[in-house]
Coordinates of C-alpha atoms in Angstrom, one line a residue:
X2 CA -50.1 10.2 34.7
X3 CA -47.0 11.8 35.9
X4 CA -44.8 9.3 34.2
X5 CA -46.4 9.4 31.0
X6 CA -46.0 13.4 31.1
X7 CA -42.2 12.5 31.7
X8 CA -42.1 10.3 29.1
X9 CA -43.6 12.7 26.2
X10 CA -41.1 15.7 27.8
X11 CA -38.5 13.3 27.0
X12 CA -39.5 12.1 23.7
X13 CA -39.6 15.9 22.8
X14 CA -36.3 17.0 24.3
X15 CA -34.8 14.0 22.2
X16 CA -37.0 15.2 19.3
X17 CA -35.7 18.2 19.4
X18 CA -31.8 17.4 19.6
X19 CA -31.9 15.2 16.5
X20 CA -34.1 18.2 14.6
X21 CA -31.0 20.2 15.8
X22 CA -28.6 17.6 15.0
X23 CA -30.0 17.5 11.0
X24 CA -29.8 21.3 10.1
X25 CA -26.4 21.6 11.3
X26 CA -25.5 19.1 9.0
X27 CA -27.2 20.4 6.2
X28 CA -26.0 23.8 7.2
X29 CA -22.5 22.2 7.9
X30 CA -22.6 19.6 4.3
X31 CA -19.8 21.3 2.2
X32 CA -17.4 21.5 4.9
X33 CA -17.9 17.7 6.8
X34 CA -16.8 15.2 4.1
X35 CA -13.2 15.1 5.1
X36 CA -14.6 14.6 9.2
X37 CA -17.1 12.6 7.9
X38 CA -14.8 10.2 6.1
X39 CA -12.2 10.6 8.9
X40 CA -14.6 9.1 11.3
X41 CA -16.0 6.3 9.1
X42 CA -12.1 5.1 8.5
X43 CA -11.6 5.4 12.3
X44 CA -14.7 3.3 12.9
X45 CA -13.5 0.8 9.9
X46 CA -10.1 0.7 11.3
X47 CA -10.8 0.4 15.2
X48 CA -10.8 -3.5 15.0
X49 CA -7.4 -3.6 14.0
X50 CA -6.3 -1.3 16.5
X51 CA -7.6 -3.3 19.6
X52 CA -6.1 -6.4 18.1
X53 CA -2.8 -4.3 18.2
X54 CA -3.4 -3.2 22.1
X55 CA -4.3 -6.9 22.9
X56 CA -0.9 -7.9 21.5
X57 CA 1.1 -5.4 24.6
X58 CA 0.8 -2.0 22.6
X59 CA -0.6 0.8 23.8
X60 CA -3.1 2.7 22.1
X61 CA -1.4 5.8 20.1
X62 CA 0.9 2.7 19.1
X63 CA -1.0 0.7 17.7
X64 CA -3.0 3.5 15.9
X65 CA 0.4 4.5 14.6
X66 CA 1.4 1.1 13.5
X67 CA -2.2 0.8 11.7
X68 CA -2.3 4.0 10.1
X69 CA 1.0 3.5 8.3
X70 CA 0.2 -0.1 7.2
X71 CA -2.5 1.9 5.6
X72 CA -0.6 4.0 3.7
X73 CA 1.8 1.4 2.6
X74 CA -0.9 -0.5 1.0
X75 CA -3.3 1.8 0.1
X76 CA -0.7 5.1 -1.6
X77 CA 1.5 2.6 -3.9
X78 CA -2.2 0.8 -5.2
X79 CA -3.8 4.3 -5.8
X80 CA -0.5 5.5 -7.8
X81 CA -0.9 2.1 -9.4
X82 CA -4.5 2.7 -10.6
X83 CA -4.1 6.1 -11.4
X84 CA -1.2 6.1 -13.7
X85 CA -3.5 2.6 -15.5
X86 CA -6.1 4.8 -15.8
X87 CA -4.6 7.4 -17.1
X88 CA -2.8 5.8 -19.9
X89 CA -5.8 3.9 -20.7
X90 CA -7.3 7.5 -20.9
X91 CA -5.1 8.7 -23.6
X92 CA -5.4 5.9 -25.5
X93 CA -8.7 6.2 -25.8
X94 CA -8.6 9.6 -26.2
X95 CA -6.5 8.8 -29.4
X96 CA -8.9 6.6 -30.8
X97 CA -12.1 8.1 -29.9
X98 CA -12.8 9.5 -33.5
X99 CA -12.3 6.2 -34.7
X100 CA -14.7 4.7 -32.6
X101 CA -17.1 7.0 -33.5
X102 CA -16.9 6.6 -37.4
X103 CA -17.2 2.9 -36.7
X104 CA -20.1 3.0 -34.7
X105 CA -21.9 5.2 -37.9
X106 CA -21.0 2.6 -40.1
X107 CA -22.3 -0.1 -37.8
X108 CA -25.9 1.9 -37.1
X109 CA -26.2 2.7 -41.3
X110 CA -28.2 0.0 -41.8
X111 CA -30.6 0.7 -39.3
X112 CA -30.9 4.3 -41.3
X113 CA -31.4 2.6 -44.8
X114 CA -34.0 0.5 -42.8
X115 CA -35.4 2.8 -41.5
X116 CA -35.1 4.7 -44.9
X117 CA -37.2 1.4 -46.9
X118 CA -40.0 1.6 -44.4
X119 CA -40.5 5.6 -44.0
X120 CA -39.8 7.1 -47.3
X121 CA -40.3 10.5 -46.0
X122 CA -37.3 10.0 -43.6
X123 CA -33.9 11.6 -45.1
X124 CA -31.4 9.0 -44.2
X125 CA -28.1 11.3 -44.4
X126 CA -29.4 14.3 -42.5
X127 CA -30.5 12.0 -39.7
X128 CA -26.8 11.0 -39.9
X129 CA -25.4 14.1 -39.5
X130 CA -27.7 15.5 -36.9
X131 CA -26.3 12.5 -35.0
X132 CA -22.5 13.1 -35.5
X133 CA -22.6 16.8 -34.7
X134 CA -24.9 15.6 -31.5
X135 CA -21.8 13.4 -30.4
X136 CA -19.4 16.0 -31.3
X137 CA -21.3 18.8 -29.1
X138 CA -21.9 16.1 -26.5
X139 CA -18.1 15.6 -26.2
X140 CA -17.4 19.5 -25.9
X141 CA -19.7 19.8 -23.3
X142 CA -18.1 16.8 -21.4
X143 CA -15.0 18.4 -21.8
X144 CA -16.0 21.5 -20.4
X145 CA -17.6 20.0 -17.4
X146 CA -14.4 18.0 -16.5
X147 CA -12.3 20.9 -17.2
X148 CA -14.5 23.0 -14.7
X149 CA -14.4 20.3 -12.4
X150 CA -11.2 20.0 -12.2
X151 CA -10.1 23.6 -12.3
X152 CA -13.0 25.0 -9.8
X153 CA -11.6 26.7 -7.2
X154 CA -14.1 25.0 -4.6
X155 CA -13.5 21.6 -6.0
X156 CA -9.8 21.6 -5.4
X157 CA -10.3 22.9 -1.9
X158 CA -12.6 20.2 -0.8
X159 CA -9.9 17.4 -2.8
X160 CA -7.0 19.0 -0.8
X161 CA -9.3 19.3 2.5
X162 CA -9.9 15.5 1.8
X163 CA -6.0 14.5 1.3
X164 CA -5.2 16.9 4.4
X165 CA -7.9 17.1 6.8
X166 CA -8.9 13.1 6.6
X167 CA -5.7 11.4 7.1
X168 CA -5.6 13.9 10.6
X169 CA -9.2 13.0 11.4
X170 CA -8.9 9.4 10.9
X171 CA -5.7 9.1 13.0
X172 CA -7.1 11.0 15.8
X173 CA -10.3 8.9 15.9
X174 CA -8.8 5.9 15.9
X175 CA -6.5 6.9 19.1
X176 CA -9.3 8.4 21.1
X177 CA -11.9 5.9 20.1
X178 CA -12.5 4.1 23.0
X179 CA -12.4 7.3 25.0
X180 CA -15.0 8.8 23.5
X181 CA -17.1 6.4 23.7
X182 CA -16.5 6.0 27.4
X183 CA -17.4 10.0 27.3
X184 CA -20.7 9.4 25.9
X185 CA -21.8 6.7 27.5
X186 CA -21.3 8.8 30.8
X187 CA -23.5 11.1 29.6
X188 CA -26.0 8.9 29.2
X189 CA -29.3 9.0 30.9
X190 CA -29.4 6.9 34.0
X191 CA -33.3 5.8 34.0
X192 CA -32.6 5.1 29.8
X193 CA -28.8 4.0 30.0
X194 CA -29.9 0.2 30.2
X195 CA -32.4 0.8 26.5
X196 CA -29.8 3.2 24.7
X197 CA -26.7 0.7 25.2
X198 CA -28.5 -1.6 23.8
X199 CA -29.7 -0.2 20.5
X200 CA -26.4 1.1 20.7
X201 CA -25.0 -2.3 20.5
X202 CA -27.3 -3.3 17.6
X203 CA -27.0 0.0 15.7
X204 CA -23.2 -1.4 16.2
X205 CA -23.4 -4.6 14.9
X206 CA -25.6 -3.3 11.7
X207 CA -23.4 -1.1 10.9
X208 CA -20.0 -2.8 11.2
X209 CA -21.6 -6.1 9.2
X210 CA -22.7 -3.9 6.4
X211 CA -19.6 -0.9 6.4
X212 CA -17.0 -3.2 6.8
X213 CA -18.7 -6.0 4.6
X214 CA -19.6 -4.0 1.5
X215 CA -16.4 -2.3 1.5
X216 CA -15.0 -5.7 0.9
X217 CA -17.6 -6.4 -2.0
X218 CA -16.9 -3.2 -3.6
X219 CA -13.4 -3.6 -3.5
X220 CA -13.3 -7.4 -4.9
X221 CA -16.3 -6.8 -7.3
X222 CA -14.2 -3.9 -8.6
X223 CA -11.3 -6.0 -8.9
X224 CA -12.6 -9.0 -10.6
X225 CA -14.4 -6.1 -13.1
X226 CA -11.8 -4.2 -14.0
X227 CA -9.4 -7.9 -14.3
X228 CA -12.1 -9.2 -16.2
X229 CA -12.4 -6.5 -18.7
X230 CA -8.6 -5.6 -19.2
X231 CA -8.5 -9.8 -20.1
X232 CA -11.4 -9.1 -22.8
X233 CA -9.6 -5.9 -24.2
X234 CA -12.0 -3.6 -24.0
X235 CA -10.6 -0.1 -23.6
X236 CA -11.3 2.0 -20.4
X237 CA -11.9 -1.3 -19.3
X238 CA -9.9 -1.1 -15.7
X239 CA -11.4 2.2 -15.3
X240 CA -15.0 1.4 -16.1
X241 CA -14.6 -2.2 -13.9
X242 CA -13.3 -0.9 -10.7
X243 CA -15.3 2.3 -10.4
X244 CA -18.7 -0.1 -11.1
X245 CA -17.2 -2.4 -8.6
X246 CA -16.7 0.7 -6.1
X247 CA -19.9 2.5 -6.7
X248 CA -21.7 -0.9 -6.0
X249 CA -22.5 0.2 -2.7
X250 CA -26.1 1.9 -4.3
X251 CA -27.7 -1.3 -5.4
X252 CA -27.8 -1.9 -9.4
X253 CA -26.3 1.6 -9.9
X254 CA -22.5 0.3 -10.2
X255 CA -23.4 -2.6 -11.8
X256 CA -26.0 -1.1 -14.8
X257 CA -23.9 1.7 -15.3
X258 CA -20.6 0.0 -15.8
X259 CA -22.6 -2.6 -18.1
X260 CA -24.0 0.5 -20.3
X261 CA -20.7 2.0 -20.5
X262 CA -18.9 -1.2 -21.1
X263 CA -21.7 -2.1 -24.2
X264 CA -21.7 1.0 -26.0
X265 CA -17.2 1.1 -26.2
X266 CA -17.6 -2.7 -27.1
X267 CA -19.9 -2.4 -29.7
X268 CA -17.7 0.9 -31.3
X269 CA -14.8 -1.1 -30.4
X270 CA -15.0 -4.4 -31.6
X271 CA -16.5 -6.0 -34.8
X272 CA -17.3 -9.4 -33.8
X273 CA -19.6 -10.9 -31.3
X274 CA -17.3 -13.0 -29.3
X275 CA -15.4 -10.2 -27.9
X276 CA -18.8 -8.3 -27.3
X277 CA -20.5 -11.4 -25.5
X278 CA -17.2 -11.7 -23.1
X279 CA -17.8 -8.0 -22.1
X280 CA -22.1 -9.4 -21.3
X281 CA -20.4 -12.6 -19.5
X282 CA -18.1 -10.6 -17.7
X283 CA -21.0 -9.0 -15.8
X284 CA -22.9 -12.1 -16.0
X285 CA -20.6 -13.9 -13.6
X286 CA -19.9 -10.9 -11.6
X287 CA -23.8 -10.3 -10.5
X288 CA -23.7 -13.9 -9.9
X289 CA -20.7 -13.8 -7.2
X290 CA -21.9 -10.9 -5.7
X291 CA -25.2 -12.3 -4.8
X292 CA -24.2 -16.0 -4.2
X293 CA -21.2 -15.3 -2.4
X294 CA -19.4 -12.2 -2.0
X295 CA -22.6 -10.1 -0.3
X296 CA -23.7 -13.4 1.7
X297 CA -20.4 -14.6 3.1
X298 CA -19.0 -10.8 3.7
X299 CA -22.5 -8.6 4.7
X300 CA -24.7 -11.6 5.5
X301 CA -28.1 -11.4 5.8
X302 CA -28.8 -10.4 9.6
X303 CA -27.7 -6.7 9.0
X304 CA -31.4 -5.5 9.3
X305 CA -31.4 -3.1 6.4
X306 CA -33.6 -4.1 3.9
X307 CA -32.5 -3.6 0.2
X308 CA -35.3 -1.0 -0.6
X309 CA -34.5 1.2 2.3
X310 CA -30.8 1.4 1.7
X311 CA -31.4 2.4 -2.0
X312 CA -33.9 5.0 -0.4
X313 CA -31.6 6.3 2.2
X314 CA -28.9 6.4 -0.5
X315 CA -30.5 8.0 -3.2
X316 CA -31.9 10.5 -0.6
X317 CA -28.5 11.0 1.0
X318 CA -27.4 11.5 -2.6
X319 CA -29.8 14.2 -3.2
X320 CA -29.8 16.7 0.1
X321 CA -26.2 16.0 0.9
X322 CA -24.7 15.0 -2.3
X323 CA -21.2 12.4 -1.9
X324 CA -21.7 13.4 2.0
X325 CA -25.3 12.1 1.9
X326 CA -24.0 8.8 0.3
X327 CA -21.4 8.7 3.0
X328 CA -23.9 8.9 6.5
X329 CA -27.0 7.0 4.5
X330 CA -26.4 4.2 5.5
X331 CA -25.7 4.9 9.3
X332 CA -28.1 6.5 9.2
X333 CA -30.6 4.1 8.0
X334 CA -29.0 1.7 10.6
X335 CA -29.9 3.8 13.4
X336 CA -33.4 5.2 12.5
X337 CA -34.5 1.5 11.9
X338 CA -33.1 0.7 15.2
X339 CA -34.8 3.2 16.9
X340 CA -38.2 2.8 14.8
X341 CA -37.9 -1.2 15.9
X342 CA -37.5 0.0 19.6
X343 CA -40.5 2.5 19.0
X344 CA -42.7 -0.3 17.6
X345 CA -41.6 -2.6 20.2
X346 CA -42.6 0.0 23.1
X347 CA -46.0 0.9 21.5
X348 CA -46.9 -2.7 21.9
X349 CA -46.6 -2.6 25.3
X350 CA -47.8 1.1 25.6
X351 CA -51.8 1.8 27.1
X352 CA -52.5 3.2 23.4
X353 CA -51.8 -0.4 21.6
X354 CA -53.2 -2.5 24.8
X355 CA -55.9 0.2 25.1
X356 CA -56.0 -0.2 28.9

């Protein structure tokens, strides 16, 4: 009787902490993303780092030797991408009304059509109310961009992110290992034995799926954006490598890029062929993410099912915005540890065996 009192104090007291735990970050959600991402490349990057100390150096070393590899690779590919992008930008930019007069004459039979069987319907004002619609539509998108980019608070959190997260990340990485030698001494001692090990599984979850789908969204991205630039569609690296990148929310990156891709196709080119390369170009790209890239570099014994990782994402997405989208997925890892654990103990509990 006394131990199962114990027990529920315990439950509570952890109960408790977590309930804690969640308001401060809600609290706390405009001013974590740099910590957040700091951490999460610290926890990407800590493999390397051992393989570093293993090799003689110590650890501030070999965090030093990996955090500039980083920024060898990554700076001169970002400055790459960004100057491709934005010259792919303009370009559009310049051709945009273009595009748009073509895509009228393309849809005018549909009017006419439309016309013949609904006499009633005046083809030309239907027309019209269309082009001003994509004229107004373009304003607008031009003014949220513009207030995107000029709002005070969105240039504090991009500078917090180029400032704050390098610092973070570097710091993490070095003191890694100590703190998780600091937490694991404060673990319980009756629960040590139970917490390590969905510790360890909460672990392996996470660095098969973090790890792994970084390395899909990155390829996927890559073989987009390659595959579109060959087909000449324009925005076509852009469109490719962000749907590649934001193929971490299942079907999200994916439709979306195809959507985008389709409608500057079909205002962009006159022919099928050029049109069905753009559908191909998806085509084969679903079909190496499912057949090899997510089963060779994920696998299949990360223990998240599909459904709650768009859950968890979507509802990150929603209370935390990019933040949420950052910490769903750990997240998910570890309450499905923890509710496997708690299934696992009920089983053997007197309310299941009903002794």
């Amino acid at each position: 009787m006394f131990e199962a009192k114990r027990t529920s104090h315990n439950w509570l007291i952890w109960l408790s902490v977590f309930v804690v735990f969640c308001a401060a970050v809600y609290v706390l959600r405009s001013v974590l993303l740099p910590f957040v991402a700091g951490i999460i490349i610290g926890y990407v990057l800590d493999p390397i780092a051992d393989k570093f100390q293993k090799m003689g150096m110590n650890r501030t070393w070999a965090t030093v030797v990996v955090m500039l590899l980083l920024i060898l690779i990554f700076l001169p590919l970002l400055f790459l991408l960004l100057g491709v992008i934005q010259g792919q930008i303009t370009d559009f930019l310049s051709v945009l009304p273009n595009y748009i007069s073509a895509l009228m004459k393309k849809i005018e039979p549909i009017f006419y059509e439309l016309q013949s069987k609904f006499p009633d319907v005046d083809a030309e004002k239907v027309k019209g109310y269309i082009r001003a619609n994509m004229a107004n539509a373009l304003k607008v998108t031009a003014k949220v961009v513009g207030s995107v980019i000029s709002g005070g608070f969105a240039f504090v959190n991009v500078i917090s992110l180029l400032l704050i997260t390098p610092v973070v990340a570097f710091y993490m990485l070095r003191d890694w290992d100590t703190f998780i030698g600091k937490v694991n001494g404060l673990l319980p001692r009756r629960s040590k034995a139970s917490i390590e090990q969905q510790a360890r599984e909460i672990n392996q979850i996470m660095a098969n799926f973090i790890r792994g789908q970084l390395s899909v969204c990155v390829l996927l991205g890559c073989f987009y954006a390659i595959g579109l630039y060959i087909v000449g569609l324009d925005l076509g690296i852009m469109i490719g490598f962000l749907a590649g990148v934001i193929s971490f929310i299942p079907y999200v990156g994916s439709i979306s890029g195809f959507v985008v891709s389709m409608c500057i196709a079909f205002a962009q080119f006159d022919d099928i062929t050029h049109i069905l390369s753009v559908v191909a170009v998806f085509a084969v790209g679903q079909f190496l993410e499912g057949n090899f890239l997510t089963p060779k570099l994920v696998g299949e014994s990360v223990g998240l099912h599909p459904v709650w990782v768009m859950f968890a994402l979507l509802a990150g997405g929603v209370l935390l915005g990019f933040l949420g989208l950052l910490i769903a997925v750990p997240m998910a890892a570890i309450i499905g540890v923890l509710v496997r654990h708690a299934i696992e103990n009920y089983k053997h509990s007197s309310l299941y065996l009903e002794d």
